Coordinates of C-alpha atoms in Angstrom, one line a residue:
Chain A
X1 CA 0.0 0.0 0.0
X2 CA 1.9 3.0 -1.2
X3 CA -0.2 5.6 0.5
X4 CA 0.5 8.2 3.0
X5 CA -2.1 8.2 5.7
X6 CA -1.5 11.9 6.3
X7 CA -2.4 12.5 2.6
X8 CA -5.4 14.7 3.0
X9 CA -7.2 13.2 0.0
X10 CA -6.9 9.7 1.4
X11 CA -8.3 10.8 4.7
X12 CA -11.1 12.6 2.7
X13 CA -11.9 9.4 0.9
X14 CA -12.5 7.8 4.3
X15 CA -14.3 10.6 5.9
X16 CA -16.8 11.1 3.2
X17 CA -18.4 7.7 4.0
X18 CA -19.1 8.9 7.6
X19 CA -21.3 11.9 6.8
X20 CA -21.3 13.5 3.3
X21 CA -21.8 10.2 1.4
X22 CA -23.1 8.1 4.2
X23 CA -24.2 4.8 2.6
X24 CA -27.5 4.7 4.6
X25 CA -28.4 8.3 5.4
X26 CA -27.4 9.8 2.0
X27 CA -27.3 7.0 -0.5
X28 CA -30.0 5.0 1.2
X29 CA -28.3 1.7 0.3
X30 CA -28.2 -1.6 2.2
X31 CA -31.7 -1.2 3.6
X32 CA -32.3 -4.9 4.0
X33 CA -29.8 -5.6 6.8
X34 CA -30.4 -2.0 8.0
X35 CA -34.0 -2.7 8.9
X36 CA -33.8 -6.4 9.6
X37 CA -31.0 -6.8 12.2
X38 CA -31.1 -3.5 14.0
X39 CA -33.5 -4.7 16.7
X40 CA -30.7 -4.7 19.2
X41 CA -27.4 -2.8 19.6
X42 CA -25.2 -5.9 19.6
X43 CA -26.8 -7.3 16.4
X44 CA -26.3 -4.0 14.7
X45 CA -22.6 -3.9 15.8
X46 CA -22.0 -7.5 14.7
X47 CA -23.6 -6.9 11.3
X48 CA -21.6 -3.7 10.9
X49 CA -18.3 -5.4 11.6
X50 CA -19.1 -8.3 9.3
X51 CA -19.9 -5.9 6.5
X52 CA -16.7 -4.0 7.2
X53 CA -14.6 -7.1 6.8
X54 CA -16.3 -8.1 3.6
X55 CA -16.2 -4.6 2.1
X56 CA -12.6 -3.9 3.0
X57 CA -11.5 -7.3 1.7
X58 CA -13.4 -7.1 -1.5
X59 CA -12.4 -3.5 -2.3
X60 CA -8.7 -4.4 -1.7
X61 CA -8.9 -7.4 -4.0
X62 CA -10.9 -5.8 -6.8
X63 CA -8.6 -2.8 -6.8
X64 CA -5.5 -4.9 -6.8
X65 CA -6.7 -7.0 -9.8
X66 CA -8.6 -4.3 -11.6
X67 CA -6.4 -4.5 -14.7
X68 CA -6.8 -8.3 -14.9
X69 CA -10.6 -8.4 -14.6
X70 CA -12.2 -8.3 -18.1
X71 CA -14.9 -5.7 -17.9
X72 CA -17.5 -8.0 -19.6
X73 CA -17.5 -10.3 -16.6
X74 CA -16.6 -7.9 -13.9
X75 CA -19.9 -8.0 -12.0
X76 CA -19.8 -11.8 -11.8
X77 CA -16.2 -11.6 -10.6
X78 CA -17.1 -9.0 -8.0
X79 CA -19.9 -11.2 -6.7
X80 CA -17.5 -14.2 -6.6
X81 CA -15.0 -12.2 -4.6
X82 CA -17.7 -10.8 -2.3
X83 CA -19.4 -14.2 -1.8
X84 CA -16.0 -15.7 -0.8
X85 CA -15.5 -13.1 1.9
X86 CA -19.0 -13.5 3.1
X87 CA -18.6 -17.3 3.4
X88 CA -15.4 -16.8 5.4
X89 CA -17.0 -14.5 7.9
X90 CA -20.1 -16.7 8.0
X91 CA -18.1 -19.8 9.1
X92 CA -15.9 -17.8 11.4
X93 CA -18.8 -16.3 13.3
X94 CA -20.5 -19.8 13.5
X95 CA -17.3 -21.2 15.0
X96 CA -16.3 -18.4 17.3
X97 CA -19.5 -16.6 18.2
X98 CA -22.4 -19.1 17.8
X99 CA -24.8 -17.0 19.8
X100 CA -24.4 -13.9 17.6
X101 CA -24.5 -16.1 14.5
X102 CA -27.8 -17.5 15.7
X103 CA -29.2 -14.0 16.2
X104 CA -28.2 -12.7 12.8
X105 CA -29.2 -16.0 11.1
X106 CA -30.0 -15.7 7.5
X107 CA -28.8 -12.1 7.2
X108 CA -25.1 -13.0 7.1
X109 CA -25.2 -14.9 3.8
X110 CA -27.4 -12.0 2.6
X111 CA -24.4 -9.6 2.9
X112 CA -23.6 -10.8 -0.6
X113 CA -26.6 -9.0 -1.8
X114 CA -25.9 -5.8 0.0
X115 CA -25.9 -3.3 -2.9
X116 CA -23.6 -1.0 -1.0
X117 CA -20.7 -3.5 -1.3
X118 CA -21.2 -4.2 -5.0
X119 CA -21.7 -0.4 -5.5
X120 CA -18.4 0.5 -4.0
X121 CA -16.5 -2.1 -6.2
X122 CA -18.1 -0.7 -9.4
X123 CA -18.0 3.0 -8.4
X124 CA -14.7 3.2 -6.6
X125 CA -12.4 0.2 -6.1
X126 CA -12.3 -0.6 -9.8
X127 CA -11.0 2.9 -10.6
X128 CA -8.6 3.6 -7.8
X129 CA -5.4 2.3 -6.2
X130 CA -5.5 -0.3 -3.4
X131 CA -4.8 2.3 -0.7
X132 CA -7.6 4.6 -1.8
X133 CA -9.9 1.7 -2.2
X134 CA -9.2 0.4 1.3
X135 CA -9.7 3.9 2.8
X136 CA -12.9 4.3 0.9
X137 CA -14.1 0.9 2.1
X138 CA -13.2 1.6 5.7
X139 CA -15.1 5.0 5.6
X140 CA -18.1 3.5 3.9
X141 CA -18.4 0.6 6.2
X142 CA -17.8 2.8 9.2
X143 CA -20.6 5.0 8.0
X144 CA -22.8 1.9 7.6
X145 CA -21.8 0.7 11.1
X146 CA -22.7 4.1 12.7
X147 CA -26.0 4.0 11.0
X148 CA -26.8 0.5 12.0
X149 CA -25.7 1.2 15.5
X150 CA -27.7 4.4 15.8
X151 CA -30.8 2.5 14.7
X152 CA -30.1 -0.6 16.7
X153 CA -29.5 1.2 20.0
X154 CA -32.6 3.5 19.7
X155 CA -34.8 0.5 18.9
X156 CA -33.4 -1.6 21.7
X157 CA -33.7 1.2 24.3
X158 CA -37.3 2.0 23.3
X159 CA -38.4 -1.5 22.4
X160 CA -36.8 -3.5 25.1
X161 CA -35.7 -1.0 27.7
X162 CA -32.1 -2.1 27.5
X163 CA -28.8 -1.5 25.8
X164 CA -26.4 -4.3 25.0
X165 CA -28.8 -6.5 27.0
X166 CA -28.3 -4.4 30.1
X167 CA -31.6 -3.2 31.7
X168 CA -31.8 0.6 31.7
X169 CA -35.1 1.6 33.3
X170 CA -35.9 -1.1 35.9
X171 CA -39.2 -3.0 36.2
X172 CA -41.5 0.1 35.9
X173 CA -40.7 0.5 32.2
X174 CA -43.3 -0.8 29.7
X175 CA -41.3 -1.7 26.6
X176 CA -42.5 -0.2 23.4
X177 CA -42.6 -3.5 21.6
X178 CA -43.4 -2.1 18.1
X179 CA -39.9 -0.6 18.0
X180 CA -38.2 -4.0 17.8
X181 CA -40.7 -5.1 15.2
X182 CA -40.3 -4.2 11.5
X183 CA -42.6 -1.0 11.7
X184 CA -40.3 0.3 14.4
X185 CA -37.4 0.0 12.0
X186 CA -39.1 2.0 9.4
X187 CA -40.3 4.7 11.9
X188 CA -36.8 5.1 13.5
X189 CA -35.1 5.2 10.1
X190 CA -37.5 7.8 8.9
X191 CA -36.9 10.0 11.9
X192 CA -33.2 9.6 11.7
X193 CA -33.3 10.5 7.9
X194 CA -35.4 13.5 8.8
X195 CA -32.9 14.7 11.4
X196 CA -30.0 14.1 8.9
X197 CA -31.6 16.1 6.2
X198 CA -32.5 18.9 8.6
X199 CA -28.9 19.2 9.8
X200 CA -27.6 19.1 6.2
X201 CA -30.1 21.8 5.1
X202 CA -29.2 24.0 8.1
X203 CA -25.6 23.7 7.3
X204 CA -26.1 24.6 3.6
X205 CA -28.2 27.6 4.6
X206 CA -25.6 28.7 7.1
X207 CA -22.9 28.5 4.4
X208 CA -25.0 30.5 2.1
X209 CA -25.4 33.2 4.7
X210 CA -21.7 33.3 5.3
X211 CA -21.0 33.7 1.5
X212 CA -23.7 36.4 1.3
X213 CA -22.1 38.2 4.2
X214 CA -18.7 38.0 2.6
X215 CA -20.0 39.3 -0.7
X216 CA -21.8 42.2 1.1
X217 CA -18.6 43.1 2.8
X218 CA -16.4 42.8 -0.3
Chain B
X1 CA -16.8 -6.1 -42.2
X2 CA -16.4 -2.4 -41.7
X3 CA -13.3 -0.9 -40.0
X4 CA -15.4 0.0 -37.0
X5 CA -16.5 -3.5 -36.4
X6 CA -13.0 -4.7 -36.7
X7 CA -11.7 -2.4 -34.1
X8 CA -14.5 -3.4 -31.8
X9 CA -13.6 -7.0 -32.2
X10 CA -10.0 -6.3 -31.4
X11 CA -11.1 -4.8 -28.1
X12 CA -13.3 -7.7 -27.2
X13 CA -11.4 -10.4 -25.3
X14 CA -12.2 -13.9 -26.6
X15 CA -14.8 -15.9 -24.9
X16 CA -12.2 -18.4 -23.8
X17 CA -10.4 -15.7 -21.9
X18 CA -13.6 -14.6 -20.2
X19 CA -14.5 -18.2 -19.3
X20 CA -11.0 -18.8 -18.0
X21 CA -11.0 -15.7 -15.8
X22 CA -14.3 -16.8 -14.3
X23 CA -13.2 -20.4 -13.9
X24 CA -10.0 -19.2 -12.2
X25 CA -11.8 -16.9 -9.8
X26 CA -14.2 -19.8 -9.0
X27 CA -11.3 -22.1 -8.4
X28 CA -9.6 -19.7 -6.0
X29 CA -12.9 -19.0 -4.2
X30 CA -13.6 -22.7 -3.9
X31 CA -10.3 -23.4 -2.4
X32 CA -10.7 -20.6 0.2
X33 CA -14.2 -21.7 1.0
X34 CA -13.2 -25.3 1.5
X35 CA -10.2 -24.3 3.7
X36 CA -12.4 -22.1 6.0
X37 CA -15.0 -24.9 6.1
X38 CA -12.4 -27.5 7.1
X39 CA -10.7 -25.1 9.6
X40 CA -13.9 -24.2 11.4
X41 CA -15.6 -27.6 11.2
X42 CA -14.1 -29.1 14.4
X43 CA -15.1 -26.0 16.5
X44 CA -18.6 -25.9 15.0
X45 CA -19.2 -29.6 15.6
X46 CA -17.9 -29.3 19.2
X47 CA -20.2 -26.2 19.8
X48 CA -23.2 -28.1 18.5
X49 CA -22.4 -31.2 20.6
X50 CA -22.0 -29.0 23.7
X51 CA -25.3 -27.1 23.0
X52 CA -27.1 -30.4 22.5
X53 CA -25.7 -31.9 25.8
X54 CA -26.7 -28.7 27.7
X55 CA -30.2 -28.9 26.1
X56 CA -30.6 -32.5 27.2
X57 CA -30.1 -31.5 30.8
X58 CA -32.5 -28.6 30.4
X59 CA -35.4 -30.5 28.9
X60 CA -35.1 -33.4 31.4
X61 CA -35.2 -32.1 35.0
X62 CA -33.5 -34.1 37.8
X63 CA -31.1 -35.8 35.3
X64 CA -27.4 -35.9 36.1
X65 CA -26.2 -38.3 33.5
X66 CA -27.0 -39.0 29.9
X67 CA -26.1 -41.4 27.2
X68 CA -26.8 -41.7 23.5
X69 CA -29.3 -44.4 22.5
X70 CA -29.5 -45.9 19.0
X71 CA -32.5 -47.6 17.4
X72 CA -31.5 -50.2 14.9
X73 CA -32.7 -53.8 14.1
X74 CA -35.9 -53.1 15.9
X75 CA -34.2 -52.5 19.2
X76 CA -33.0 -49.6 21.3
X77 CA -29.4 -50.0 22.3
X78 CA -26.6 -47.8 23.8
X79 CA -24.8 -46.0 21.0
X80 CA -21.1 -46.3 21.3
X81 CA -20.1 -44.7 18.0
X82 CA -19.4 -41.0 17.8
X83 CA -21.9 -38.5 16.4
X84 CA -25.6 -39.0 16.0
X85 CA -28.1 -39.7 13.3
X86 CA -31.8 -39.6 12.9
X87 CA -32.2 -42.8 14.8
X88 CA -30.4 -41.5 17.9
X89 CA -32.1 -40.3 21.0
X90 CA -30.7 -39.4 24.4
X91 CA -31.4 -41.2 27.6
X92 CA -31.4 -39.2 30.9
X93 CA -30.5 -40.9 34.2
X94 CA -30.8 -39.7 37.8
X95 CA -28.0 -39.6 40.4
X96 CA -28.5 -43.3 41.3
X97 CA -28.2 -44.3 37.7
X98 CA -32.0 -44.9 37.4
X99 CA -33.7 -44.1 34.1
X100 CA -35.6 -40.8 34.1
X101 CA -36.6 -40.0 30.5
X102 CA -35.7 -39.6 26.9
X103 CA -34.6 -36.4 25.1
X104 CA -35.8 -36.7 21.5
X105 CA -34.8 -34.5 18.6
X106 CA -37.2 -33.6 15.9
X107 CA -36.9 -31.3 12.9
X108 CA -39.3 -29.9 10.3
X109 CA -40.1 -26.8 8.3
X110 CA -41.0 -23.6 10.2
X111 CA -42.0 -20.2 8.8
X112 CA -38.5 -19.5 7.3
X113 CA -36.3 -22.6 7.5
X114 CA -36.0 -25.9 9.3
X115 CA -36.6 -25.8 13.0
X116 CA -34.7 -28.3 15.2
X117 CA -36.4 -29.1 18.4
X118 CA -35.3 -31.2 21.4
X119 CA -38.0 -32.3 23.9
X120 CA -37.8 -34.3 27.2
X121 CA -40.2 -37.2 27.4
X122 CA -41.2 -39.3 30.4
X123 CA -42.5 -42.6 28.9
X124 CA -44.1 -43.9 32.0
X125 CA -46.3 -40.8 32.6
X126 CA -46.6 -40.1 28.8
X127 CA -45.6 -36.5 29.4
X128 CA -43.4 -33.9 27.9
X129 CA -41.4 -32.1 30.5
X130 CA -39.3 -29.6 28.6
X131 CA -38.6 -28.2 25.2
X132 CA -35.6 -26.5 23.6
X133 CA -35.2 -25.0 20.2
X134 CA -31.8 -26.2 18.9
X135 CA -31.9 -24.3 15.6
X136 CA -34.3 -21.8 14.0
X137 CA -34.2 -18.9 11.7
X138 CA -37.7 -17.7 12.5
X139 CA -38.5 -14.0 12.1
X140 CA -36.6 -12.0 14.8
X141 CA -39.2 -10.3 17.1
X142 CA -42.0 -12.7 16.1
X143 CA -41.3 -16.3 15.2
X144 CA -38.2 -16.4 17.5
X145 CA -40.6 -16.2 20.4
X146 CA -40.8 -20.0 20.1
X147 CA -37.6 -19.9 22.2
X148 CA -37.5 -16.3 23.6
X149 CA -41.0 -16.2 25.0
X150 CA -40.7 -17.9 28.5
X151 CA -44.4 -18.3 28.7
X152 CA -44.6 -20.3 25.5
X153 CA -41.6 -22.5 26.4
X154 CA -43.2 -23.1 29.8
X155 CA -46.2 -24.7 28.0
X156 CA -44.0 -27.7 27.4
X157 CA -42.9 -28.2 31.1
X158 CA -45.9 -30.4 31.9
X159 CA -47.7 -31.5 28.8
X160 CA -49.7 -34.6 28.1
X161 CA -49.0 -36.2 24.7
X162 CA -52.4 -38.1 24.3
X163 CA -54.2 -38.0 22.0
X164 CA -51.9 -35.4 20.4
X165 CA -50.6 -32.0 21.3
X166 CA -52.7 -29.1 20.0
X167 CA -51.8 -25.4 19.7
X168 CA -54.8 -23.3 20.7
X169 CA -55.3 -19.5 20.7
X170 CA -53.4 -17.8 23.5
X171 CA -55.2 -17.9 26.8
X172 CA -57.6 -20.7 25.9
X173 CA -55.7 -23.7 27.0
X174 CA -58.1 -25.9 28.8
X175 CA -56.8 -29.5 28.6
X176 CA -53.4 -31.0 29.6
X177 CA -52.5 -31.7 25.9
X178 CA -53.1 -28.1 24.7
X179 CA -50.6 -25.3 24.5
X180 CA -51.1 -21.6 24.3
X181 CA -50.0 -20.4 20.9
X182 CA -48.1 -17.1 20.3
X183 CA -50.0 -14.1 19.0
X184 CA -48.4 -13.0 15.8
X185 CA -46.4 -16.2 15.4
X186 CA -49.0 -18.9 14.9
X187 CA -47.2 -20.6 12.1
X188 CA -44.0 -21.0 14.1
X189 CA -45.8 -22.2 17.2
X190 CA -47.8 -24.7 15.2
X191 CA -44.6 -25.9 13.5
X192 CA -43.1 -26.7 16.9
X193 CA -46.2 -28.6 17.9
X194 CA -46.2 -30.5 14.5
X195 CA -42.5 -31.4 14.8
X196 CA -43.0 -32.7 18.3
X197 CA -46.1 -34.7 17.4
X198 CA -44.4 -36.3 14.4
X199 CA -41.3 -37.2 16.4
X200 CA -43.4 -38.7 19.1
X201 CA -45.4 -40.8 16.7
X202 CA -42.2 -41.9 15.0
X203 CA -40.7 -43.0 18.3
X204 CA -43.9 -44.4 19.9
X205 CA -43.4 -48.0 18.8
X206 CA -39.6 -47.9 19.0
X207 CA -39.3 -47.2 22.7
X208 CA -39.3 -50.3 25.0
X209 CA -42.0 -50.7 27.6
X210 CA -41.4 -48.5 30.6
X211 CA -38.9 -50.3 32.9
X212 CA -37.0 -51.9 30.1
X213 CA -34.9 -49.0 29.0
X214 CA -31.3 -49.5 28.2
X215 CA -29.2 -49.4 31.4
X216 CA -26.6 -46.7 32.0
X217 CA -23.2 -47.8 30.7
X218 CA -20.0 -46.0 31.8
X219 CA -20.2 -42.5 33.2
X220 CA -20.8 -39.2 31.5
X221 CA -22.1 -36.7 34.1
X222 CA -23.1 -33.1 33.7
X223 CA -19.8 -31.9 35.3
X224 CA -17.6 -33.8 33.0
X225 CA -19.6 -32.1 30.2

């Protein structure tokens, strides 16, 4: 990896996934795992880390072999690469963390179908050097993980009265069961998207005002 | 052939090359998948065996020792081979080595995928005394209540098997062979009941008359695990 971590553009490639191009809040990708496994914080975290492993591994490989991959069959090859990483993480979780594997169940094999991962191969890794591809992959999966975790912890706190399985409110709390059911996922995601867009809009308006003030002065 | 077509064809790699690159990727991927499968298999098998052993002690109260029993040639005998197959059940024995009950495994389709169930059965009283879900991919939040909902699991702590177990609407259980279903997860709850009924019918004629169960051989206690 011939890349300087202090290189501002490499850091930028990573940071953009966290906020500006966040895969969930901005690109609205990867909705299936997003809504399905975020009924508790620990599930969200495990899914986020599994996705990170798959995305970073696939991006590095795709970027390293980009000149050898014939473009006519590139999508099939990307899927083969992604599926291999997914199988590796599937068996590893099953062997080392059977309890988490049981919780996530069918959604681990479904990481193959996470369009965010294939999207990054096509849109970024296939056109950039390994270093940039890895930085981009880390940023994107970190953004994905943050989104999963935000949704997962809100839903677990409201729907189960706990966080990471630790009771927060005591016996007097009546869990808001709908939050850990699918509708709760949609409602929470909607509210988070609303907040995200509100912040983005506020920021844009603020910048506009600054520019206007500068122009008025000058 | 126009010049344009010619230049296009020069850019196109041959089909052989495309097929070869795919085959090569498939080969590498296959090797990696087989390696990870082989590497994790012992741990996964050990995990499953441990889970099963723990489940046997959970579904059969007052049991301190267990051994595998195998049905073949029309007879139930102690299984000495490793592993288990569909004709294996588990015998639970008390602290004096006396027979207590069987733990029987059953499997069948649920709402999403195969559900594997283990239940404890006392042949003399014709009663089920415990149930554990060994494997399920039922919907999180709904179908997974078949093992997360303590009230549903408790249905199986004292359940008559005759004439057959029936799932009824939650709160309407009125006979010893009925269980309260789960609101919102009727299919999963009924699947569990169906799996247990099928397994019980399958084993009904295979089990020896009460009192003639295979004797405990060797020692394999809870603590040795």
